[in-house]
Tab-separated table of C-alpha atoms in Angstrom:
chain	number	residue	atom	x	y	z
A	1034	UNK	CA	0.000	0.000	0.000
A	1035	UNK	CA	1.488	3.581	-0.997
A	1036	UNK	CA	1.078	6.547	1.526
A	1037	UNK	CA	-0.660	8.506	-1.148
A	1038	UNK	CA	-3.456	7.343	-3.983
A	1039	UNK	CA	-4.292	10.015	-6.947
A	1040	UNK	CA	-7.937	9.698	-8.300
A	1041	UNK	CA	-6.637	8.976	-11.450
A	1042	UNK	CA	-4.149	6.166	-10.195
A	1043	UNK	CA	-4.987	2.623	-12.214
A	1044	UNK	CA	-4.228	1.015	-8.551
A	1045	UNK	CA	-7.256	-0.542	-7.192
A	1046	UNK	CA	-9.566	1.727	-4.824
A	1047	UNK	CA	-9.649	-0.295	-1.586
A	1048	UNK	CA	-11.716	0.843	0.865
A	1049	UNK	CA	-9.034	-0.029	3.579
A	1050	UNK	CA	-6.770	1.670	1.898
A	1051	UNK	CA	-8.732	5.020	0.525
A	1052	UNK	CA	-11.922	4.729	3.514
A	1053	UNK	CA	-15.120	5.202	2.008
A	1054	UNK	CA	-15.237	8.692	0.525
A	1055	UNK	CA	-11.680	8.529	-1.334
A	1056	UNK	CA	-12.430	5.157	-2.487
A	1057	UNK	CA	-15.632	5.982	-4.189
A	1058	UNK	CA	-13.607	9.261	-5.379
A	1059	UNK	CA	-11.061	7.127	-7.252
A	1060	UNK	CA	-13.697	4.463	-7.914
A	1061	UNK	CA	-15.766	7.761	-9.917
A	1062	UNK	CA	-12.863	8.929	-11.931
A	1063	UNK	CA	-11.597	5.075	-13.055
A	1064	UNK	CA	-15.009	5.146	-14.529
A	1065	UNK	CA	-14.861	8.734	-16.141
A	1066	UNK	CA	-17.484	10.371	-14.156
A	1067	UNK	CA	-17.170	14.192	-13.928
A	1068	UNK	CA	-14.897	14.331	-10.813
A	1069	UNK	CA	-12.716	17.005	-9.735
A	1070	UNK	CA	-8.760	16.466	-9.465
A	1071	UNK	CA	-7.441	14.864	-6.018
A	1072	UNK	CA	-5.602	12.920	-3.962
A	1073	UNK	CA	-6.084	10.662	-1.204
A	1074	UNK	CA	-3.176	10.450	1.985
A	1075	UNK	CA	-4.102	6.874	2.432
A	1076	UNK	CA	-4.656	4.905	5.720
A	1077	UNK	CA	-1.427	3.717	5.553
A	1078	UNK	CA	0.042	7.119	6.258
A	1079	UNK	CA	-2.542	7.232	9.239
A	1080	UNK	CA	-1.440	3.688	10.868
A	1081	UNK	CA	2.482	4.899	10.322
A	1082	UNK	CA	2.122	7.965	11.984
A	1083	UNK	CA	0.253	6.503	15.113
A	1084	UNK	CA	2.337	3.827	15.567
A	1085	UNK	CA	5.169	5.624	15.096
A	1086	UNK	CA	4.269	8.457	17.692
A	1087	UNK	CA	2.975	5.900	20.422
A	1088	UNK	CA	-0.519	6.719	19.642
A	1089	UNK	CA	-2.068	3.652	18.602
A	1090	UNK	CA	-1.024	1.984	21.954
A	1091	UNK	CA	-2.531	4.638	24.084
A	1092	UNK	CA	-5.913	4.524	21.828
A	1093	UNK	CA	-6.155	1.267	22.871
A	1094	UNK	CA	-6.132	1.867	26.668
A	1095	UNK	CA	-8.098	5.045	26.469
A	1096	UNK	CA	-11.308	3.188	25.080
A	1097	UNK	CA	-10.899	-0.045	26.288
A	1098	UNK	CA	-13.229	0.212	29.369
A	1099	UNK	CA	-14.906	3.366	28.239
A	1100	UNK	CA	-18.641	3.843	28.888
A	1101	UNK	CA	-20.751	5.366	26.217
A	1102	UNK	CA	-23.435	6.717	28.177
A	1103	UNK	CA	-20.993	8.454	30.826
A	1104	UNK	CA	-20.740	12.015	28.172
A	1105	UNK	CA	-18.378	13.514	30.571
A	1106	UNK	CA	-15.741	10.828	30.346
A	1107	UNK	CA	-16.361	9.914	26.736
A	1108	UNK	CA	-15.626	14.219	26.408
A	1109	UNK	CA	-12.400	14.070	28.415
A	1110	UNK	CA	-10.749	10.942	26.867
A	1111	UNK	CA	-11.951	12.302	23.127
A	1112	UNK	CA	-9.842	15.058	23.527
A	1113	UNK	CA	-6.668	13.722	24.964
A	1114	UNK	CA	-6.669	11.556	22.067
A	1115	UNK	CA	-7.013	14.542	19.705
A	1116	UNK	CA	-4.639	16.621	21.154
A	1117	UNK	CA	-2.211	14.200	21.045
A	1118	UNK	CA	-3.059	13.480	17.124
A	1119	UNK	CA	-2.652	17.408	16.528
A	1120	UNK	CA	0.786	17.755	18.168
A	1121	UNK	CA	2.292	14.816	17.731
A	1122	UNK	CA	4.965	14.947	14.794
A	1123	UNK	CA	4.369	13.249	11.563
A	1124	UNK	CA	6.920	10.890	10.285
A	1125	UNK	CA	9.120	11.730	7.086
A	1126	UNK	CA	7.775	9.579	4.845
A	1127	UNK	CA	4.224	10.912	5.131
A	1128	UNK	CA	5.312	14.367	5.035
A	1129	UNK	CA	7.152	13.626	1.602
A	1130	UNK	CA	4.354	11.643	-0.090
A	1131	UNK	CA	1.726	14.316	0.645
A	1132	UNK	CA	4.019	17.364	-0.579
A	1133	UNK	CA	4.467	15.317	-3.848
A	1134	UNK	CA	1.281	14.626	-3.937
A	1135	UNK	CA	-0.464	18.487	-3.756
A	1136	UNK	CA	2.563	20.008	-5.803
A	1137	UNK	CA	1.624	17.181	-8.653
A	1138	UNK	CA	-2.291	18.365	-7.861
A	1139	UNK	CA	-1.433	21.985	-8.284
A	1140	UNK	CA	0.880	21.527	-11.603
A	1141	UNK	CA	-2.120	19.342	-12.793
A	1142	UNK	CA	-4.435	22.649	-12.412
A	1143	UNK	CA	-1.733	24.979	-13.577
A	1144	UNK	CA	-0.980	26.172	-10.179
A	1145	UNK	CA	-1.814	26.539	-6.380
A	1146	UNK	CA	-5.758	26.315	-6.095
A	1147	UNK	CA	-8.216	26.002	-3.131
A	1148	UNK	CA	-8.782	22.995	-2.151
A	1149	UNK	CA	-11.299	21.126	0.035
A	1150	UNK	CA	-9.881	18.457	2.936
A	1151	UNK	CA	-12.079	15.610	3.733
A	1152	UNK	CA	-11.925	12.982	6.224
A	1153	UNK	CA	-12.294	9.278	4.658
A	1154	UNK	CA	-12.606	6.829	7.633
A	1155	UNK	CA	-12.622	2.764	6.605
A	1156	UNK	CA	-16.330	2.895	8.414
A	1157	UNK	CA	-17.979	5.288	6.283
A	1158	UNK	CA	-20.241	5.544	3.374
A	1159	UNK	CA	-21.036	1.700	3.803
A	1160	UNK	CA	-24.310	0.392	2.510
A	1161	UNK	CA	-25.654	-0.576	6.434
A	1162	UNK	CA	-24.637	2.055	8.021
A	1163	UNK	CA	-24.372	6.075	7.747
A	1164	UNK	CA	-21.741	7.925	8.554
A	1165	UNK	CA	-22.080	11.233	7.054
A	1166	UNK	CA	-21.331	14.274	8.970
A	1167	UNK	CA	-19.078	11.845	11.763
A	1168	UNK	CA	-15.979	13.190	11.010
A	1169	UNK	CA	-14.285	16.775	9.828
A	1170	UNK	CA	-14.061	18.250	6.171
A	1171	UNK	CA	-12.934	21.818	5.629
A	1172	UNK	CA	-13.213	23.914	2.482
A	1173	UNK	CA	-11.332	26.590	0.349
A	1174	UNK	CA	-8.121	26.008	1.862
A	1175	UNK	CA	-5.178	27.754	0.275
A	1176	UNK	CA	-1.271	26.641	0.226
A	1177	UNK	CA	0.131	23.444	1.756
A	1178	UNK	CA	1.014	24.381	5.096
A	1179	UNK	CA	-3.376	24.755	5.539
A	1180	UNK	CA	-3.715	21.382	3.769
A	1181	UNK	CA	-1.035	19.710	6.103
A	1182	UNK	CA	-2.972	21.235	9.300
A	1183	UNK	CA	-6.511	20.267	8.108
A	1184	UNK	CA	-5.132	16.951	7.345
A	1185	UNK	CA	-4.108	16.188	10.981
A	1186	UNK	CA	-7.618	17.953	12.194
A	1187	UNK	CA	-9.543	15.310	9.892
A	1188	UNK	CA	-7.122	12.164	11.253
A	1189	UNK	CA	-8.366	13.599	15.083
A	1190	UNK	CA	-11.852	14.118	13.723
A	1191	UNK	CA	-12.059	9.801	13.801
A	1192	UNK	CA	-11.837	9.983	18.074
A	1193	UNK	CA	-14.642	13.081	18.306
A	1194	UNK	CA	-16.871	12.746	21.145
A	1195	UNK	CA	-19.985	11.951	18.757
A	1196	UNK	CA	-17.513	9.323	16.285
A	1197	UNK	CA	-16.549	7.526	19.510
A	1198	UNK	CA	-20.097	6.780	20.687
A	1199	UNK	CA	-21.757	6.149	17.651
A	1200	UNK	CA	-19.586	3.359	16.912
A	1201	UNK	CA	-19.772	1.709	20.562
A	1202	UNK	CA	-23.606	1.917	20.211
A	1203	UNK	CA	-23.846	0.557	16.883
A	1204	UNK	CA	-20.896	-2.014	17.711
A	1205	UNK	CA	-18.639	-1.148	15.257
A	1206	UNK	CA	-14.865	-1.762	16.229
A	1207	UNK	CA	-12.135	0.365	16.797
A	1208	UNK	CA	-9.974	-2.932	15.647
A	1209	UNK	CA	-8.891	-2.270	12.225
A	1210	UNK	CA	-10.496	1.276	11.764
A	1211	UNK	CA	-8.646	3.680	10.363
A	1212	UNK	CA	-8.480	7.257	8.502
A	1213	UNK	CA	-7.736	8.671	4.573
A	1214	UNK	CA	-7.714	12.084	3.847
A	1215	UNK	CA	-9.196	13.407	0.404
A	1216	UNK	CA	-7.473	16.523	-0.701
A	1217	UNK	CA	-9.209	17.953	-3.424
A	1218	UNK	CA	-9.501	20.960	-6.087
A	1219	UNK	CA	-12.088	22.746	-4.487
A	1220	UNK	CA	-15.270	23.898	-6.843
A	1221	UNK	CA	-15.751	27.515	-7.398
A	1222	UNK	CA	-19.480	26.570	-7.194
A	1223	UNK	CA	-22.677	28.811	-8.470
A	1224	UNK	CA	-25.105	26.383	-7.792
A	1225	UNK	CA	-24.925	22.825	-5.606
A	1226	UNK	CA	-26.537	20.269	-3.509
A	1227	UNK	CA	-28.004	16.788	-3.578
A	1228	UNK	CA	-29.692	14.415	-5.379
A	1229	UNK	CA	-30.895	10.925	-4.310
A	1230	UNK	CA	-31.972	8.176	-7.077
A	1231	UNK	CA	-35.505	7.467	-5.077
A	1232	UNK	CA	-38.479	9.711	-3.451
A	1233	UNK	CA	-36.945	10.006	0.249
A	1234	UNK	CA	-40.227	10.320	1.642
A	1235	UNK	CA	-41.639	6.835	0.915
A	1236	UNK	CA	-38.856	5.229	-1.131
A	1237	UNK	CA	-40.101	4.992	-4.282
A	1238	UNK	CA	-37.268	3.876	-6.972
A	1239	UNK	CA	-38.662	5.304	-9.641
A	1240	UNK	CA	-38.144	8.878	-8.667
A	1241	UNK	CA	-35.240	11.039	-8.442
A	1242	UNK	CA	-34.972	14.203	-5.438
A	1243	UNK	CA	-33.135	16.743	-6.171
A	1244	UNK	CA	-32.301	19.740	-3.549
A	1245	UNK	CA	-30.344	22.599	-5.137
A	1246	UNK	CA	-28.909	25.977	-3.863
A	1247	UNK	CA	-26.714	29.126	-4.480
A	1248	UNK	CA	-23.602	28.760	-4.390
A	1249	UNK	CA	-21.343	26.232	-2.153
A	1250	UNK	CA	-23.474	22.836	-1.155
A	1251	UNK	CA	-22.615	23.271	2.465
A	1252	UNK	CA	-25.318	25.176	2.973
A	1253	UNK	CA	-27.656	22.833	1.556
A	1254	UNK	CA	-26.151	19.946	3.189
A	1255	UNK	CA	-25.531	21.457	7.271
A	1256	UNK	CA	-29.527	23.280	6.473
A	1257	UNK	CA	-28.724	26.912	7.001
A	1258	UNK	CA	-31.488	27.035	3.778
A	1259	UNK	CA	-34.265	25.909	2.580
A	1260	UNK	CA	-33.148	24.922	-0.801
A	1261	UNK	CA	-35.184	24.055	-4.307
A	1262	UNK	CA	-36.893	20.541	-3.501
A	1263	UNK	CA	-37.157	19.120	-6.956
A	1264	UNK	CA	-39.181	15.258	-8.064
A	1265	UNK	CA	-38.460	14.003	-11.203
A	1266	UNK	CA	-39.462	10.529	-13.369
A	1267	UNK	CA	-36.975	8.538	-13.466
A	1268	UNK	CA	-37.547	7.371	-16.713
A	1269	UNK	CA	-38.829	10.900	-18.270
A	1270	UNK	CA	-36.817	12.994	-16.338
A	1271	UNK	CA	-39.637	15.349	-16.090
A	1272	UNK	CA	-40.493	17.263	-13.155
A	1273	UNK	CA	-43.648	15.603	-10.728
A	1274	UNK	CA	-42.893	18.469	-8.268
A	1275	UNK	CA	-41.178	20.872	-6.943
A	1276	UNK	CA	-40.778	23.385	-4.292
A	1277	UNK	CA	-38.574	26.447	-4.701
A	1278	UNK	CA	-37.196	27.293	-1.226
A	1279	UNK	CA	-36.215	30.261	0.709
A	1280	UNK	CA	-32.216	30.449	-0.540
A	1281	UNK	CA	-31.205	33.387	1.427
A	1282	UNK	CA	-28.051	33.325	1.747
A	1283	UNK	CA	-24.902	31.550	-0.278
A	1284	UNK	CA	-21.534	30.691	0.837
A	1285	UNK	CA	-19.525	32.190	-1.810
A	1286	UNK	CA	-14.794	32.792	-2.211
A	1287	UNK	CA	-14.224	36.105	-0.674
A	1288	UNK	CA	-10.732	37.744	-0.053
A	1289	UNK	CA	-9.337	34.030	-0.009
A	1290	UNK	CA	-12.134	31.881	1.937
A	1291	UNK	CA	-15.423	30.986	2.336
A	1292	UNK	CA	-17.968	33.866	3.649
A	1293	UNK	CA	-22.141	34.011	3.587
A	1294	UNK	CA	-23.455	36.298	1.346
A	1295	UNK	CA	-26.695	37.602	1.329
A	1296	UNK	CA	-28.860	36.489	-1.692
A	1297	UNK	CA	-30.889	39.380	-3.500
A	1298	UNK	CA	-34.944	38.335	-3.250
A	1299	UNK	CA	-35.066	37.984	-7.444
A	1300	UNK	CA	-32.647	35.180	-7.152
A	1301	UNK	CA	-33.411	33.462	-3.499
A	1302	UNK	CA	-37.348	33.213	-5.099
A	1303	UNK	CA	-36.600	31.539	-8.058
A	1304	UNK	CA	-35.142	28.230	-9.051
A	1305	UNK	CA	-31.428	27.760	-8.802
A	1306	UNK	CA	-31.341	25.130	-11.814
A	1307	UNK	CA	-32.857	25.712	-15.281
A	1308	UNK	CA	-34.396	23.005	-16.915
A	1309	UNK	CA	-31.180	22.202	-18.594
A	1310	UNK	CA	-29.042	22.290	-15.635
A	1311	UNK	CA	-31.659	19.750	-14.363
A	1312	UNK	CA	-31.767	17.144	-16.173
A	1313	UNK	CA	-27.867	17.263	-16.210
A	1314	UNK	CA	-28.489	16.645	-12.289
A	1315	UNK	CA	-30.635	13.815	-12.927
A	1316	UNK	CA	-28.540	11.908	-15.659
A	1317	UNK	CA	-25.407	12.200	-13.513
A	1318	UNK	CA	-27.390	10.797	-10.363
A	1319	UNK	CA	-28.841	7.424	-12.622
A	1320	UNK	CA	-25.254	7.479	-14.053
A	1321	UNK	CA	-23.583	6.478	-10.298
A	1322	UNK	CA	-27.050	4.611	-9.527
A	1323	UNK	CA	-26.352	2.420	-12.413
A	1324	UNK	CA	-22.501	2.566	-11.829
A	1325	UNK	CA	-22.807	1.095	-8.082
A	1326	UNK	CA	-26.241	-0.778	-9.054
A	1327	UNK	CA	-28.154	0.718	-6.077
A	1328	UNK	CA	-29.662	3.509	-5.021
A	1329	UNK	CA	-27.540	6.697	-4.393
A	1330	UNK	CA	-27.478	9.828	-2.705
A	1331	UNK	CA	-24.969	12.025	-4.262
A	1332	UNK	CA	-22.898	15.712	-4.155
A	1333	UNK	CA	-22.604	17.611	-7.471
A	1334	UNK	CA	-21.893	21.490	-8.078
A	1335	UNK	CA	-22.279	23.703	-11.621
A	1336	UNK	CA	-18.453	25.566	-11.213
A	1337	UNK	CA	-18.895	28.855	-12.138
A	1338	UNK	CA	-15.087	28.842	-13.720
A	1339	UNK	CA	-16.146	26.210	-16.160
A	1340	UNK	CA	-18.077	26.387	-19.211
A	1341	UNK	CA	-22.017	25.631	-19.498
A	1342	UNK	CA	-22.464	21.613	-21.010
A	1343	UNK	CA	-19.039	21.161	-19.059
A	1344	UNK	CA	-19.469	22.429	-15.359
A	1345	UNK	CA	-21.563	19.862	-13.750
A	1346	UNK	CA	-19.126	18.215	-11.612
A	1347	UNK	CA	-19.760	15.246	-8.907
A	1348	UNK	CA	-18.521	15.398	-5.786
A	1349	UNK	CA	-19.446	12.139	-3.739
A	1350	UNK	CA	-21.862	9.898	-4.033
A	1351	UNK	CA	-22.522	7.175	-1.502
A	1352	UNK	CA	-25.086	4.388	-0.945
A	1353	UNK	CA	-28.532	5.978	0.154
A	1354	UNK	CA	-29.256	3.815	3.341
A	1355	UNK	CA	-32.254	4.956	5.203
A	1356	UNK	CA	-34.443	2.999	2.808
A	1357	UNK	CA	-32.265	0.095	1.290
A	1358	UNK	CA	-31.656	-0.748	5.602
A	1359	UNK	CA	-35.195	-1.220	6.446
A	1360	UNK	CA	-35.518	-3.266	3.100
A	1361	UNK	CA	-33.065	-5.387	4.537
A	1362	UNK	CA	-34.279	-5.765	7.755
A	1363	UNK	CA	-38.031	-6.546	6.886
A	1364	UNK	CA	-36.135	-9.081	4.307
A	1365	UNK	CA	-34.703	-10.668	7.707
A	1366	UNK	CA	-38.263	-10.673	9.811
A	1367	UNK	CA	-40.966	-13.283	9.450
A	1368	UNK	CA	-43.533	-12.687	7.857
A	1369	UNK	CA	-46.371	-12.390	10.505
A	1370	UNK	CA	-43.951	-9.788	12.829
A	1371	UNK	CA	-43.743	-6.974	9.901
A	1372	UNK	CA	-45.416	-4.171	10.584
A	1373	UNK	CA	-48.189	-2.586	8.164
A	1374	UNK	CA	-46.441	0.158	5.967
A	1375	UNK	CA	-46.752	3.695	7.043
A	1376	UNK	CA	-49.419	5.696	5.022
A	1377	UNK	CA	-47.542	7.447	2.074
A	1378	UNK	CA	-46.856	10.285	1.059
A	1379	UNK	CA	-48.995	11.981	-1.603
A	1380	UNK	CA	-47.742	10.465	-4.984
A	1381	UNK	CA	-47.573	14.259	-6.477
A	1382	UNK	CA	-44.248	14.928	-4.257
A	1383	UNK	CA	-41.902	14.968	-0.952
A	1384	UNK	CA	-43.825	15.602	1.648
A	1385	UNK	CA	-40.643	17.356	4.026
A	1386	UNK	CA	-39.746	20.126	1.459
A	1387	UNK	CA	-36.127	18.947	0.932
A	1388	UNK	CA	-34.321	15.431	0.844
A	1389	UNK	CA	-32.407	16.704	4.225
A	1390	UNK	CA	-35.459	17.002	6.183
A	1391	UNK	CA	-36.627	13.756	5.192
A	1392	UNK	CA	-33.552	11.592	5.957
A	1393	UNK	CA	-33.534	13.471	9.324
A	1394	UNK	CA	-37.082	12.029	10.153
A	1395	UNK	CA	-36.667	8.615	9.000
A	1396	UNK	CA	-33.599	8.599	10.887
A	1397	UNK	CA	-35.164	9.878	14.268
């Protein structure tokens, strides 16, 4: 295994070796889907550098009798572990590798560019269980010495308070687990958000949600708006309905980082996607759907730096699991102990208002 792993490496994309995010990343690109340039600092750079430092040993001792449901102590040992993967020193070898790495990434994109750092832990993005939002990803950095820093931050992100108890609760662990780090050219983005290959609301395959913003997809994707809720026929592609949301504000490059801007009431009333823009959403989402051969929930941006027909450019997409789990598990029951289904929504549309707000009620 190398201590590095470009997107556009013919090496195999192991998720122990790339954790879920970077290995779908590379897993995209080997297939020619629209994905912008990267890297991944690969678990093996993790593993050396807490071994090396005495880490891994301590990790060990620190959870082995810990308590989930004792907050205050799972608080206290989360951040000794942190603090001692922030100021610990990083071995040579990993230093070197990632250097090559983003100065190869910035002659590739004809010189120093932002770039986004994302944690990629081996638990993640897995078809039974959701990890999103666990651990750390940090956008529009500039210059190495902020990629080096975030990429520590992101390796400490996998012993958070929240990290550490959702995996004792849903038994997942800490044997084996480990942490990439995607570092990649960040999208100068005019519109973004999400798109899921199925109606979130009652699961129906033969729909595709899409929930679309101004601007970076953060703001879609932590809720600080209400974005455009958009149903469309899977086969058609036309729209079964839609709800244009309040898109205040966008997070938009200013003086060198990421700052809200307010968004005028002409554009924050009206949708954020023409029709064209669309049905580009909606290809690329069946494209990865038919890629991975189940349903997906994806990240895609229009890049304002890029022409039209050529700016639609995917940024993750991972197995949608609220659904496909409780597929599985009713699979599993007999028959007599399943449950009648829920009433369903109303077959014109999402019920919620956005895919977000769905999810977050089906997952409690």
């Amino acid at each position: 295994m190398s201590l590095v792993q470009s997107f556009d490496s013919t090496a195999e994309p192991r998720l122990a070796d790339l954790g879920g995010k970077g290995a779908s990343l590379v897993t995209m690109t080997q297939a020619g889907m629209p994905v912008p340039p990267g890297f991944v600092v690969t678990t093996e750079s993790f593993d050396t550098f807490v071994s090396e430092s005495g880490i891994a040993e301590e990790i060990v001792t620190e959870l082995g009798a810990l308590n989930p449901d004792d907050v205050a102590e799972v608080d206290e040992i989360s951040a000794r572990i942190r603090r001692r993967l922030t100021d610990s020193e990083v071995p040579e070898a990993v230093r070197t590798a990632t250097k090559a790495a983003y100065d190869e990434l910035a002659a590739a994109c004809g010189g120093e560019v932002p770039t986004a750092v994302r944690s990629s832990a081996t638990a993640e993005d897995l078809p039974d269980a959701s990890f999103a939002g666990q651990q750390d990803t940090y956008l529009w950095l500039t210059g190495y010495a902020a990629v080096t820093e975030h990429i520590r931050r992101c390796w400490a992100s996998l012993y958070t308070s929240r990290a550490i108890i959702y995996r004792l609760k849903n038994n997942i662990p800490d044997e084996g687990l480990s942490m990439a780090v995607v570092v990649q050219k960040m999208v100068n983005a005019k519109t973004a958000g999400v798109a899921i290959t199925m109606n979130p609301a009652n699961g129906d395959r033969s729909k595709i949600a899409v929930d679309a913003s101004w601007g970076v997809g953060e703001t879609v994707v932590s809720g600080l708006v209400t974005p455009d809720n958009i149903l469309l026929d899977k086969i058609t592609l036309q729209v079964v309905h839609e709800h244009i949301g309040d898109k205040h504000i966008e997070l938009v490059p200013t003086e060198g980082e990421l700052a809200e801007r307010e968004v005028p009431s002409d554009r924050a009333d009206v949708r954020c996607l023409s029709d064209e823009e669309l049905t580009e959403v909606a290809t690329l989402a069946k494209r990865a759907e038919k890629h991975y051969r189940c349903p997906q929930d994806i990240e895609w941006a229009l890049d304002r730096d890029l022409p039209e027909g050529e700016n639609l450019l995917l940024l993750q997409s991972r197995p949608e699991t609220v659904h496909s789990s409780a597929e599985k598990k009713t699979e599993k029951e007999p028959a007599a102990a399943v449950k009648p289904p829920a009433t369903a929504a109303p077959t014109g549309g999402i019920d919620l208002g956005s895919i977000t707000a769905s999810l977050m009620k089906k997952s409690g």
